[in-house]
């Protein structure tokens, strides 16, 4: 998707105004998503939603709350999130019907990494960046998913070429981990996401108003410019093929 939809003539318009464009079949997509979430709650308990507090994830949390589903939400508070993301986390904790569980990295592991590699180690090599992701994201993720039968993510097919074949339900890890993954927005467009946010007045990360379509850790996320791809602001100094932290990479 072209990043031109993020930019207005004066650069001041909000993300909802710029991006809220529902697909012709949005109603059918929404019904499919609602049915999938209801089935996940009914048939795959315990199930949890993984939220980065990005646009897709706030939509899913809103749907979970609206449908009054027994699906708690977890957030990986990596210790390197933007101030705007942390503020949204507080507001979400204060208003969500669904429980919001926050997982943080092992503090000593972070300190040791910074002590030996430096606070900007992620820029030095892909290996060090992935080691940082391992400490701040992957280890807390393992704790968050312990004992779960399924988890729910905001992955969409439109996000990148690596995600173009994301299914609504991914059972590829059932045999090894007894864990299914649901991607209820897999078929949604960016316009669909923002149409839902605008229509339902969903609270979202204000970084999206500053041309951050994808929001992660502060050192590893930047705004995108006209003509750049959707996830160009993530790990922008790396080769395109390396741009995953490991949360959604199949081994």
CSV table of C-alpha atoms in Angstrom, one decimal:
chain,number,residue,atom,x,y,z
A,1,UNK,CA,0.0,0.0,0.0
A,2,UNK,CA,1.3,3.4,-0.9
A,3,UNK,CA,2.2,5.7,2.0
A,4,UNK,CA,0.6,8.6,0.2
A,5,UNK,CA,-2.6,8.0,2.2
A,6,UNK,CA,-0.7,9.1,5.3
A,7,UNK,CA,0.0,12.5,4.0
A,8,UNK,CA,-2.3,15.5,3.5
A,9,UNK,CA,-1.5,18.8,1.8
A,10,UNK,CA,-0.5,20.4,5.1
A,11,UNK,CA,0.5,17.3,6.9
A,12,UNK,CA,-1.9,18.1,9.8
A,13,UNK,CA,-4.8,15.8,9.2
A,14,UNK,CA,-5.4,12.9,11.6
A,15,UNK,CA,-4.9,9.3,10.6
A,16,UNK,CA,-8.7,8.6,10.6
A,17,UNK,CA,-9.3,11.4,8.1
A,18,UNK,CA,-6.5,10.3,5.9
A,19,UNK,CA,-7.1,6.5,5.9
A,20,UNK,CA,-10.7,5.6,6.8
A,21,UNK,CA,-11.8,4.0,3.5
A,22,UNK,CA,-13.9,0.9,3.9
A,23,UNK,CA,-13.8,-1.9,1.3
A,24,UNK,CA,-17.0,-2.6,-0.6
A,25,UNK,CA,-17.2,-5.9,1.3
A,26,UNK,CA,-16.3,-4.5,4.7
A,27,UNK,CA,-19.5,-5.6,6.3
A,28,UNK,CA,-18.8,-9.2,5.3
A,29,UNK,CA,-15.2,-9.0,6.6
A,30,UNK,CA,-16.4,-7.6,9.9
A,31,UNK,CA,-19.0,-10.4,10.3
A,32,UNK,CA,-16.3,-13.0,9.5
A,33,UNK,CA,-13.9,-11.4,12.1
A,34,UNK,CA,-16.6,-11.3,14.8
A,35,UNK,CA,-17.5,-14.9,14.1
A,36,UNK,CA,-13.9,-16.0,14.3
A,37,UNK,CA,-13.3,-14.2,17.6
A,38,UNK,CA,-16.4,-15.8,19.0
A,39,UNK,CA,-15.3,-19.2,17.9
A,40,UNK,CA,-11.8,-18.7,19.3
A,41,UNK,CA,-13.3,-17.8,22.7
A,42,UNK,CA,-15.8,-20.7,22.7
A,43,UNK,CA,-13.6,-23.5,21.4
A,44,UNK,CA,-10.0,-22.6,22.2
A,45,UNK,CA,-10.0,-21.4,25.8
A,46,UNK,CA,-7.6,-20.4,27.2
A,47,UNK,CA,-7.0,-17.9,24.4
A,48,UNK,CA,-5.4,-14.5,24.6
A,49,UNK,CA,-4.8,-11.5,22.4
A,50,UNK,CA,-1.3,-10.1,21.7
A,51,UNK,CA,-1.4,-6.3,21.5
A,52,UNK,CA,1.3,-3.9,20.4
A,53,UNK,CA,-1.3,-1.1,20.8
A,54,UNK,CA,-1.1,-0.4,17.1
A,55,UNK,CA,-4.1,0.3,15.0
A,56,UNK,CA,-5.0,-3.3,14.2
A,57,UNK,CA,-4.6,-4.4,17.8
A,58,UNK,CA,-6.8,-1.6,19.3
A,59,UNK,CA,-9.5,-2.7,16.8
A,60,UNK,CA,-9.3,-6.3,18.0
A,61,UNK,CA,-9.4,-5.3,21.6
A,62,UNK,CA,-12.5,-3.1,20.9
A,63,UNK,CA,-14.2,-6.0,19.2
A,64,UNK,CA,-13.4,-8.3,22.2
A,65,UNK,CA,-14.9,-5.8,24.6
A,66,UNK,CA,-17.9,-5.1,22.4
A,67,UNK,CA,-18.7,-8.8,22.0
A,68,UNK,CA,-18.0,-9.4,25.8
A,69,UNK,CA,-15.7,-12.3,25.0
A,70,UNK,CA,-13.7,-14.0,27.7
A,71,UNK,CA,-10.4,-13.2,26.0
A,72,UNK,CA,-7.7,-11.4,28.0
A,73,UNK,CA,-5.2,-9.1,26.3
A,74,UNK,CA,-1.4,-9.1,26.8
A,75,UNK,CA,1.1,-6.3,26.0
A,76,UNK,CA,4.9,-6.7,25.9
A,77,UNK,CA,6.2,-3.6,27.6
A,78,UNK,CA,9.7,-3.9,26.3
A,79,UNK,CA,11.2,-1.0,28.3
A,80,UNK,CA,11.9,0.8,25.1
A,81,UNK,CA,8.4,1.9,24.0
A,82,UNK,CA,7.4,5.4,22.9
A,83,UNK,CA,5.8,7.7,25.5
A,84,UNK,CA,2.7,7.8,23.4
A,85,UNK,CA,2.4,4.0,23.5
A,86,UNK,CA,2.9,3.8,27.3
A,87,UNK,CA,0.2,6.5,27.7
A,88,UNK,CA,-2.2,4.4,25.5
A,89,UNK,CA,-1.4,1.4,27.6
A,90,UNK,CA,-2.5,3.2,30.8
A,91,UNK,CA,-5.8,4.3,29.1
A,92,UNK,CA,-6.4,0.8,27.9
A,93,UNK,CA,-5.9,-0.7,31.3
A,94,UNK,CA,-8.3,1.9,32.7
A,95,UNK,CA,-11.1,1.3,30.3
A,96,UNK,CA,-10.9,-2.2,29.0
A,97,UNK,CA,-13.5,-4.8,30.1
A,98,UNK,CA,-11.1,-7.5,29.1
A,99,UNK,CA,-8.1,-7.9,31.5
A,100,UNK,CA,-4.9,-6.3,30.3
A,101,UNK,CA,-1.8,-8.3,31.3
A,102,UNK,CA,1.6,-6.6,30.9
A,103,UNK,CA,4.8,-8.6,30.5
A,104,UNK,CA,8.2,-7.1,30.9
A,105,UNK,CA,11.7,-8.5,30.1
A,106,UNK,CA,13.8,-9.9,32.9
A,107,UNK,CA,15.5,-6.7,34.2
A,108,UNK,CA,18.9,-8.2,34.8
A,109,UNK,CA,19.0,-9.6,31.3
A,110,UNK,CA,18.4,-6.1,29.9
A,111,UNK,CA,21.0,-4.6,32.1
A,112,UNK,CA,23.6,-7.2,31.2
A,113,UNK,CA,22.9,-6.7,27.4
A,114,UNK,CA,23.2,-3.0,27.7
A,115,UNK,CA,26.4,-3.3,29.8
A,116,UNK,CA,28.2,-5.5,27.3
A,117,UNK,CA,26.7,-4.4,24.0
A,118,UNK,CA,25.6,-0.8,24.6
A,119,UNK,CA,22.2,0.8,24.4
A,120,UNK,CA,22.4,1.2,20.6
A,121,UNK,CA,23.6,-2.3,19.9
A,122,UNK,CA,20.6,-3.0,17.6
A,123,UNK,CA,22.2,-0.7,15.0
A,124,UNK,CA,25.5,-2.6,15.0
A,125,UNK,CA,24.3,-5.9,13.5
A,126,UNK,CA,21.2,-8.0,12.8
A,127,UNK,CA,22.5,-10.5,15.3
A,128,UNK,CA,22.6,-8.0,18.1
A,129,UNK,CA,19.3,-6.5,17.1
A,130,UNK,CA,17.7,-10.0,17.3
A,131,UNK,CA,19.4,-10.6,20.6
A,132,UNK,CA,17.8,-7.5,21.9
A,133,UNK,CA,14.4,-8.6,20.5
A,134,UNK,CA,14.9,-12.0,22.2
A,135,UNK,CA,15.4,-10.4,25.6
A,136,UNK,CA,12.8,-7.7,25.3
A,137,UNK,CA,10.1,-9.6,23.3
A,138,UNK,CA,10.6,-13.3,22.8
A,139,UNK,CA,11.3,-14.3,26.4
A,140,UNK,CA,8.3,-12.3,27.7
A,141,UNK,CA,6.2,-13.7,24.8
A,142,UNK,CA,7.0,-17.2,25.9
A,143,UNK,CA,5.7,-16.4,29.4
A,144,UNK,CA,2.6,-14.7,28.0
A,145,UNK,CA,1.7,-17.8,25.9
A,146,UNK,CA,2.5,-20.4,28.6
A,147,UNK,CA,-0.6,-22.6,29.1
A,148,UNK,CA,-2.6,-21.0,26.2
A,149,UNK,CA,-4.3,-23.0,23.5
A,150,UNK,CA,-4.4,-20.1,21.1
A,151,UNK,CA,-3.4,-16.5,20.6
A,152,UNK,CA,-4.9,-13.6,18.5
A,153,UNK,CA,-2.8,-11.2,16.5
A,154,UNK,CA,-3.3,-8.2,14.3
A,155,UNK,CA,-1.4,-9.6,11.3
A,156,UNK,CA,-2.8,-8.6,7.9
A,157,UNK,CA,-2.0,-9.8,4.4
A,158,UNK,CA,-1.5,-6.3,3.2
A,159,UNK,CA,1.3,-5.4,5.7
A,160,UNK,CA,4.2,-6.9,3.8
A,161,UNK,CA,5.2,-9.5,1.2
A,162,UNK,CA,6.3,-11.7,4.1
A,163,UNK,CA,2.7,-11.6,5.4
A,164,UNK,CA,0.8,-11.9,2.1
A,165,UNK,CA,-0.4,-15.4,2.8
A,166,UNK,CA,-1.4,-14.9,6.5
A,167,UNK,CA,-4.5,-17.1,7.1
A,168,UNK,CA,-7.4,-16.4,9.4
A,169,UNK,CA,-6.4,-19.4,11.5
A,170,UNK,CA,-2.9,-20.8,11.6
A,171,UNK,CA,-2.5,-24.3,13.0
A,172,UNK,CA,1.1,-24.8,11.9
A,173,UNK,CA,2.4,-25.0,15.5
A,174,UNK,CA,-0.4,-27.2,16.9
A,175,UNK,CA,1.7,-30.3,16.5
A,176,UNK,CA,4.8,-28.9,18.3
A,177,UNK,CA,3.4,-26.4,20.7
A,178,UNK,CA,-0.4,-27.2,20.8
A,179,UNK,CA,-0.9,-23.6,20.0
A,180,UNK,CA,-3.1,-22.1,17.3
A,181,UNK,CA,-2.9,-18.5,16.0
A,182,UNK,CA,-5.9,-16.5,14.9
A,183,UNK,CA,-5.4,-13.5,12.6
A,184,UNK,CA,-9.0,-12.0,12.5
A,185,UNK,CA,-8.0,-9.0,10.4
A,186,UNK,CA,-6.0,-11.0,7.9
A,187,UNK,CA,-8.2,-9.9,5.0
A,188,UNK,CA,-8.7,-6.3,6.1
A,189,UNK,CA,-7.2,-3.3,4.3
A,190,UNK,CA,-5.6,-0.4,6.1
A,191,UNK,CA,-8.6,1.6,5.1
A,192,UNK,CA,-10.9,-1.0,6.7
A,193,UNK,CA,-8.9,-0.7,10.0
A,194,UNK,CA,-9.3,3.1,10.1
A,195,UNK,CA,-12.9,2.9,9.0
A,196,UNK,CA,-13.6,0.8,12.1
A,197,UNK,CA,-11.6,3.1,14.3
A,198,UNK,CA,-13.4,6.2,13.0
A,199,UNK,CA,-16.9,4.7,13.1
A,200,UNK,CA,-16.5,3.3,16.6
A,201,UNK,CA,-14.4,6.2,18.0
A,202,UNK,CA,-11.7,3.8,19.1
A,203,UNK,CA,-8.8,5.3,21.1
A,204,UNK,CA,-5.6,4.8,19.1
A,205,UNK,CA,-1.9,5.6,19.3
A,206,UNK,CA,-1.3,9.2,18.3
A,207,UNK,CA,2.0,8.2,16.6
A,208,UNK,CA,-0.3,7.1,13.8
A,209,UNK,CA,-1.1,10.8,13.3
A,210,UNK,CA,2.6,11.4,12.8
A,211,UNK,CA,2.9,8.9,9.9
A,212,UNK,CA,3.9,5.8,11.9
A,213,UNK,CA,1.7,3.0,10.3
A,214,UNK,CA,3.6,0.4,12.3
A,215,UNK,CA,4.6,1.1,15.9
A,216,UNK,CA,7.2,-0.9,17.9
A,217,UNK,CA,10.1,0.0,20.2
A,218,UNK,CA,11.2,3.6,19.9
A,219,UNK,CA,14.8,3.0,18.7
A,220,UNK,CA,13.6,0.6,16.0
A,221,UNK,CA,10.6,2.6,14.6
A,222,UNK,CA,10.4,5.8,12.6
A,223,UNK,CA,7.8,7.6,10.5
A,224,UNK,CA,7.5,6.7,6.8
A,225,UNK,CA,7.7,9.1,3.9
A,226,UNK,CA,5.8,9.4,0.6
A,227,UNK,CA,6.4,6.3,-1.5
A,228,UNK,CA,7.8,4.0,1.2
A,229,UNK,CA,6.2,0.7,2.0
A,230,UNK,CA,4.0,0.1,5.0
A,231,UNK,CA,6.6,-1.4,7.3
A,232,UNK,CA,9.5,0.7,6.0
A,233,UNK,CA,9.8,2.4,9.3
A,234,UNK,CA,10.6,-0.8,11.2
A,235,UNK,CA,14.4,-1.6,11.4
A,236,UNK,CA,14.9,0.6,8.4
A,237,UNK,CA,18.6,0.1,8.4
A,238,UNK,CA,18.3,-3.6,7.7
A,239,UNK,CA,17.6,-5.7,4.6
A,240,UNK,CA,13.8,-6.1,3.9
A,241,UNK,CA,14.0,-9.9,4.4
A,242,UNK,CA,15.2,-9.5,8.0
A,243,UNK,CA,12.5,-7.2,9.2
A,244,UNK,CA,10.8,-9.4,11.8
A,245,UNK,CA,11.6,-9.6,15.5
A,246,UNK,CA,10.7,-13.3,15.7
A,247,UNK,CA,7.2,-13.1,17.1
A,248,UNK,CA,5.6,-14.1,13.8
A,249,UNK,CA,8.4,-16.1,12.1
A,250,UNK,CA,7.8,-19.7,11.4
A,251,UNK,CA,10.8,-21.9,12.1
